[in-house]
XYZ file of C-alpha atoms in Angstrom:
434
model
C 94.249 108.624 139.250
C 93.243 109.600 135.716
C 90.916 107.869 133.413
C 92.383 106.559 130.257
C 92.644 109.149 127.657
C 90.319 107.276 125.282
C 87.671 107.016 128.189
C 88.031 110.610 128.867
C 87.287 111.449 125.106
C 84.258 109.250 125.185
C 82.917 110.776 128.355
C 83.241 113.966 126.833
C 81.300 112.913 123.704
C 78.702 111.037 125.878
C 78.218 114.413 127.954
C 77.080 116.102 124.425
C 75.357 112.925 123.271
C 72.230 114.663 121.559
C 74.479 117.068 119.492
C 76.764 114.154 118.606
C 73.966 111.919 117.584
C 72.685 114.448 115.129
C 75.848 116.244 113.867
C 78.410 113.499 113.549
C 78.930 112.327 110.071
C 79.642 108.567 109.112
C 82.677 109.813 107.132
C 83.981 111.598 110.304
C 83.101 108.587 112.582
C 85.180 106.251 110.387
C 88.287 108.414 110.225
C 91.149 107.025 112.384
C 94.809 107.932 111.599
C 96.333 104.898 110.238
C 99.829 105.607 111.410
C 98.659 106.322 114.955
C 96.853 102.964 114.906
C 99.856 101.158 113.624
C 102.170 102.838 116.173
C 99.569 101.887 118.893
C 99.638 98.212 117.620
C 103.410 97.860 117.256
C 104.031 99.248 120.703
C 104.809 96.838 123.424
C 102.508 96.835 126.327
C 103.576 97.176 129.890
C 102.920 93.490 130.384
C 105.360 92.806 127.568
C 107.914 95.099 129.062
C 107.449 93.376 132.331
C 108.234 90.044 130.869
C 111.376 91.537 129.345
C 112.598 93.017 132.426
C 112.021 89.639 134.213
C 113.725 87.751 131.592
C 116.610 90.309 131.653
C 116.988 90.156 135.497
C 116.895 86.288 135.423
C 119.711 86.450 132.456
C 121.635 88.787 134.760
C 121.587 86.558 137.810
C 122.635 83.722 135.713
C 125.359 85.858 134.114
C 126.769 86.749 137.745
C 126.535 82.957 138.647
C 128.567 81.886 135.606
C 131.200 84.622 136.309
C 131.561 83.444 139.587
C 131.953 79.929 138.566
C 134.397 81.017 135.773
C 136.524 82.821 138.607
C 136.666 79.863 140.624
C 137.602 77.664 137.591
C 140.284 80.129 136.605
C 141.878 80.425 140.059
C 141.969 76.583 140.274
C 143.600 76.153 136.584
C 146.242 78.834 137.396
C 146.880 76.996 140.776
C 147.288 73.675 138.837
C 149.558 75.193 136.118
C 151.863 76.292 138.986
C 152.651 72.649 140.094
C 155.399 70.612 138.464
C 152.878 67.607 138.609
C 150.720 69.087 136.021
C 151.154 67.255 132.619
C 151.807 70.397 130.613
C 154.229 71.890 133.193
C 155.961 68.517 133.735
C 156.553 68.189 129.850
C 157.734 71.767 129.788
C 160.158 71.220 132.567
C 161.496 67.981 130.696
C 161.900 69.912 127.480
C 163.807 72.708 129.199
C 166.258 70.238 130.844
C 166.714 68.476 127.507
C 167.559 71.801 125.940
C 169.854 72.842 128.801
C 171.624 69.339 128.300
C 171.606 69.910 124.383
C 173.376 73.229 124.909
C 175.962 71.842 127.033
C 176.593 68.865 124.704
C 176.967 71.296 121.800
C 179.426 73.440 123.847
C 181.632 70.456 124.691
C 181.515 69.326 121.094
C 182.384 73.002 119.817
C 185.132 72.922 122.297
C 186.504 69.574 120.877
C 186.456 70.870 117.226
C 188.508 73.919 118.602
C 190.961 71.648 120.352
C 191.241 69.445 117.296
C 192.061 72.454 115.116
C 194.638 73.588 117.541
C 196.323 69.891 117.710
C 196.688 70.274 113.923
C 198.226 73.809 114.189
C 200.586 72.393 116.829
C 201.979 69.509 114.568
C 205.770 69.855 114.268
C 207.048 70.568 110.614
C 208.714 67.022 110.849
C 205.163 65.275 111.909
C 204.643 61.892 110.530
C 202.033 61.139 107.956
C 200.477 59.097 110.589
C 200.320 61.804 112.938
C 198.725 64.218 110.342
C 196.188 61.598 109.444
C 195.431 61.211 113.193
C 194.852 64.800 113.723
C 192.832 65.212 110.679
C 190.598 62.305 111.678
C 190.015 63.751 115.228
C 189.022 67.140 113.686
C 186.597 65.324 111.246
C 184.936 63.338 114.049
C 184.737 66.438 116.399
C 183.191 68.475 113.724
C 180.565 65.741 113.067
C 179.896 65.480 116.723
C 179.411 69.171 116.848
C 176.983 69.231 113.969
C 174.835 66.311 115.713
C 175.000 68.499 118.947
C 173.715 71.590 117.183
C 170.933 69.730 115.486
C 169.833 68.218 118.938
C 170.259 71.588 120.578
C 167.896 73.046 117.885
C 165.335 70.252 118.232
C 165.486 70.499 122.144
C 165.099 74.361 121.818
C 161.975 73.854 119.491
C 160.699 71.280 121.952
C 161.045 73.733 124.927
C 159.534 76.675 123.090
C 156.460 74.348 122.345
C 155.935 73.102 125.890
C 156.370 76.531 127.277
C 153.702 77.808 124.531
C 151.412 75.134 125.728
C 151.615 76.100 129.209
C 151.174 79.710 128.396
C 148.074 78.781 126.202
C 146.406 76.860 129.106
C 146.945 80.209 131.311
C 145.643 82.397 128.365
C 142.552 80.152 127.804
C 141.843 79.971 131.454
C 142.081 83.913 131.544
C 140.109 84.055 128.610
C 137.309 81.901 129.953
C 137.026 84.342 132.732
C 136.919 87.185 130.171
C 134.152 85.981 128.274
C 132.233 85.422 131.638
C 133.068 89.110 132.446
C 131.685 90.195 129.070
C 128.666 88.062 129.421
C 128.044 89.690 132.787
C 128.681 93.138 131.245
C 126.194 92.424 128.379
C 123.691 91.131 130.763
C 123.754 94.019 133.174
C 123.307 96.572 130.163
C 120.299 94.558 128.978
C 118.806 94.614 132.540
C 119.413 98.240 132.827
C 117.705 98.925 129.231
C 114.698 96.600 129.869
C 114.281 98.199 133.525
C 114.664 101.771 131.877
C 111.917 100.876 128.954
C 109.502 99.515 131.761
C 109.957 102.706 133.857
C 109.497 104.907 131.051
C 106.448 103.164 129.707
C 104.825 103.276 133.276
C 105.628 106.827 133.498
C 104.070 107.508 130.186
C 101.177 105.279 131.015
C 100.594 107.245 134.286
C 100.777 110.302 132.577
C 98.316 109.509 130.058
C 96.200 107.393 132.253
C 96.685 104.187 130.247
C 98.209 102.031 132.839
C 95.704 99.258 132.285
C 96.146 96.575 129.793
C 93.686 94.776 127.701
C 92.881 91.364 128.939
C 91.846 88.981 126.308
C 90.877 85.920 128.780
C 88.275 88.250 130.809
C 85.061 87.940 128.819
C 81.481 89.121 129.167
C 78.826 87.289 127.249
C 75.137 87.844 126.934
C 72.595 85.001 126.377
C 69.095 84.917 126.052
C 68.485 88.298 124.473
C 66.272 87.994 121.419
C 66.639 89.855 117.993
C 63.346 91.209 118.202
C 61.791 93.106 121.259
C 58.308 94.547 121.320
C 57.399 97.791 123.133
C 55.334 97.279 126.331
C 57.170 94.006 127.230
C 59.797 92.757 129.584
C 62.609 90.499 128.502
C 64.866 88.408 130.703
C 68.442 87.352 129.816
C 71.640 86.642 131.404
C 75.132 87.917 131.423
C 78.123 85.780 132.072
C 81.501 87.359 133.133
C 84.561 84.780 133.082
C 88.075 84.997 134.299
C 89.870 82.771 131.677
C 93.276 84.102 132.617
C 95.735 82.740 135.059
C 95.813 85.742 137.188
C 93.396 86.396 140.330
C 91.165 89.633 139.760
C 90.460 91.203 143.084
C 87.495 92.934 141.693
C 85.388 92.906 138.567
C 83.261 95.598 137.265
C 80.708 95.092 134.376
C 79.437 97.863 131.972
C 75.870 97.124 130.122
C 74.316 99.925 128.105
C 71.272 99.486 125.802
C 70.460 102.139 123.397
C 68.101 102.570 120.412
C 66.999 104.897 117.523
C 63.466 105.067 115.664
C 63.343 104.003 112.209
C 64.354 107.252 110.889
C 67.439 107.065 112.917
C 66.939 110.692 114.183
C 66.124 110.057 117.539
C 67.629 108.289 120.552
C 64.751 106.241 121.929
C 66.806 104.681 124.672
C 65.141 106.735 127.214
C 61.998 104.404 126.983
C 63.941 101.621 128.230
C 64.478 100.317 131.792
C 67.538 97.805 132.427
C 67.837 95.911 135.778
C 69.945 93.403 137.095
C 70.548 90.962 140.014
C 72.922 88.171 141.159
C 73.032 85.387 143.567
C 74.809 87.312 146.160
C 72.590 90.420 145.563
C 69.110 88.803 144.631
C 67.160 92.155 144.826
C 66.483 93.901 141.399
C 68.449 97.102 140.994
C 68.328 99.472 138.219
C 71.366 99.966 135.832
C 72.370 103.607 135.941
C 74.662 105.405 133.549
C 75.213 101.878 132.025
C 77.052 100.766 134.946
C 76.546 97.533 137.298
C 78.409 97.800 140.431
C 81.466 95.627 141.000
C 80.560 91.888 140.900
C 83.180 90.724 143.298
C 86.614 88.811 142.937
C 87.243 85.983 140.145
C 89.891 83.370 140.664
C 91.540 82.151 137.732
C 89.021 80.060 135.705
C 86.053 81.474 137.719
C 82.961 83.013 136.388
C 79.690 84.784 137.754
C 76.289 85.045 136.214
C 73.958 88.051 136.398
C 70.372 88.181 135.674
C 69.241 90.894 133.514
C 65.842 92.340 132.928
C 64.995 94.722 130.228
C 61.567 96.639 130.042
C 60.608 98.678 127.179
C 57.791 101.279 127.737
C 54.666 100.877 125.504
C 55.589 104.177 123.981
C 58.854 103.060 122.695
C 58.758 103.724 118.902
C 59.766 101.047 116.430
C 63.416 100.926 115.347
C 66.634 99.362 116.103
C 68.532 98.797 119.367
C 71.661 97.502 120.549
C 73.249 96.385 123.895
C 76.947 96.987 124.542
C 78.791 94.676 126.896
C 82.300 95.264 128.504
C 84.208 94.273 131.682
C 87.013 95.570 133.706
C 89.073 94.522 136.675
C 91.448 95.922 139.178
C 93.794 94.436 142.067
C 94.775 95.756 145.084
C 98.404 95.895 143.809
C 97.376 98.373 141.205
C 97.159 95.982 138.374
C 94.133 96.494 136.082
C 92.673 95.873 132.863
C 89.613 94.886 130.967
C 87.902 93.054 127.778
C 89.852 94.608 124.722
C 86.609 96.120 123.518
C 82.694 96.374 124.008
C 80.831 93.521 122.504
C 77.468 94.662 120.809
C 74.119 92.587 120.604
C 71.906 94.088 117.860
C 68.005 93.798 118.002
C 64.782 95.152 116.208
C 62.378 97.093 118.447
C 58.578 96.417 117.474
C 55.701 98.594 118.060
C 53.490 97.711 121.098
C 50.938 94.937 120.298
C 53.284 93.532 117.629
C 53.825 89.784 117.744
C 57.417 89.175 116.831
C 57.049 85.255 116.439
C 59.911 82.845 116.992
C 63.263 84.867 117.250
C 66.698 83.878 117.630
C 69.199 85.091 120.424
C 71.333 88.018 119.592
C 74.859 87.300 118.703
C 77.834 89.425 119.875
C 79.721 91.533 117.298
C 82.981 93.310 118.411
C 82.072 96.955 118.618
C 85.728 97.996 117.563
C 85.831 95.575 114.315
C 82.300 95.632 112.890
C 82.792 95.924 109.170
C 80.896 98.283 106.661
C 77.883 96.969 105.018
C 76.063 93.760 106.112
C 72.562 92.778 106.617
C 69.692 94.799 108.324
C 71.071 94.338 111.862
C 74.580 95.559 111.063
C 75.329 99.427 111.592
C 76.886 101.122 108.420
C 80.602 101.615 108.779
C 82.959 100.712 111.608
C 82.301 101.293 115.420
C 86.100 101.366 115.819
C 85.811 105.157 115.397
C 84.638 105.805 118.763
C 87.950 105.465 121.098
C 85.641 104.263 124.027
C 84.852 100.945 122.395
C 88.450 99.901 123.079
C 88.945 101.409 126.611
C 89.531 99.791 129.828
C 89.237 101.258 133.328
C 92.165 102.963 134.999
C 93.713 101.436 138.125
C 92.824 103.191 141.486
C 94.087 102.893 144.980
C 90.557 102.689 146.531
C 87.234 101.179 145.706
C 85.367 104.672 146.125
C 87.725 106.017 143.543
C 87.120 103.018 141.317
C 83.413 103.491 141.651
C 83.569 107.012 140.469
C 85.940 106.250 137.515
C 84.034 103.244 136.674
C 80.849 105.043 136.493
C 82.269 107.416 134.063
C 84.364 104.851 132.183
C 81.398 102.479 131.645
C 79.211 105.362 130.327
C 81.998 106.425 127.960
C 82.323 102.651 126.671
C 78.778 102.422 125.839
C 77.542 105.800 125.132
C 80.404 106.578 122.753
C 79.633 103.303 120.841
C 76.155 104.168 121.127
C 76.613 107.469 119.538
C 78.124 105.972 116.352
C 75.559 103.048 116.269
C 72.812 105.685 116.189
C 74.187 108.002 113.779
C 74.974 105.194 111.336
C 71.419 103.757 111.766
C 70.197 107.359 110.675
C 72.352 107.217 107.801
C 71.244 103.813 106.914
C 67.691 104.676 107.063
C 68.217 108.269 104.801
C 69.936 105.853 102.361
C 67.151 103.365 102.035
């Protein structure tokens, strides 16, 4: 399993930390391609794509159900429309019979007109006026009847056509409903295929780039009791609380704590004079923090938290200057899911020479290492720590705890050392500008 690309970059920086601390300029450290940053922000996460794929799958299943229901409805509609008892069919049959009767009546009326005309033509030359009048009257009445029959036939034919259209429209409507359901199913299938493909592509790219872990905003690591001023030759106790505020179970949580410092000139990394130790309720014996890495602190259920005791000892030879503690946490699950805090929080403090009396001090407050803004007071590094890619890195998923340990060791060092490089360089810059 690969370490995330950002962590790998920071690991490389950490390996050459002494050179980086003295050579990297603030201008270079603050440089970050805006287009790349915007593209990263706009790119959907694997978690987003998983939700989209799940939604597409659900929509597809619902479309299949709707299609099946539509087919049943259509078959039932066609079956009903084939019965004479159906209202539309009954009306159509009646209209057809009426049209048939009207046609027959018109034929009879037309025949009567033809017979009346023939009777007139057959009158003898010596026919009386009465005979001629009777024949003419018969023809007139026959023609009137024929006209009425023709009008009735037209009306009956129109009615029959309308009732027939009503039956056919009902059939078409039923078929159209099935077609709509089929089209919806096709669209849902296409959306599902697209969502699955997008997720598969993102996972493949993440695997290739080692960025298969997602930031988990609800995983937090918070320090309390670390004062803003420490004195060389003393030991300070504080605590670290890791909280799973998400709705997911975290099988193993790993914490990173790195403490670094520079002298007043900003030219020397004085963190080598520090000794950081930790203990927990389940592991009460004090253990040294090596390579800015604390061993896995165990599983955390949704909403659960764990507290670690921390102890920081400053050698008497520690020169006065500025210090900073970087805190981050990652988790990984047996199913391969993993993630961590979106960035490393930093807690800044001043280092006083041995024998100094700091008096009453406040607890150091967390500052997101990836969002620290330029300027500020004496406790704020110049520039933005977002220039170090490690400050936003997470541990990659692994298939075994041994692999996780080795990767976490490198990843944790990368998170805090990469950020520490920028911190110390900017302290040096701030000192030279003073």
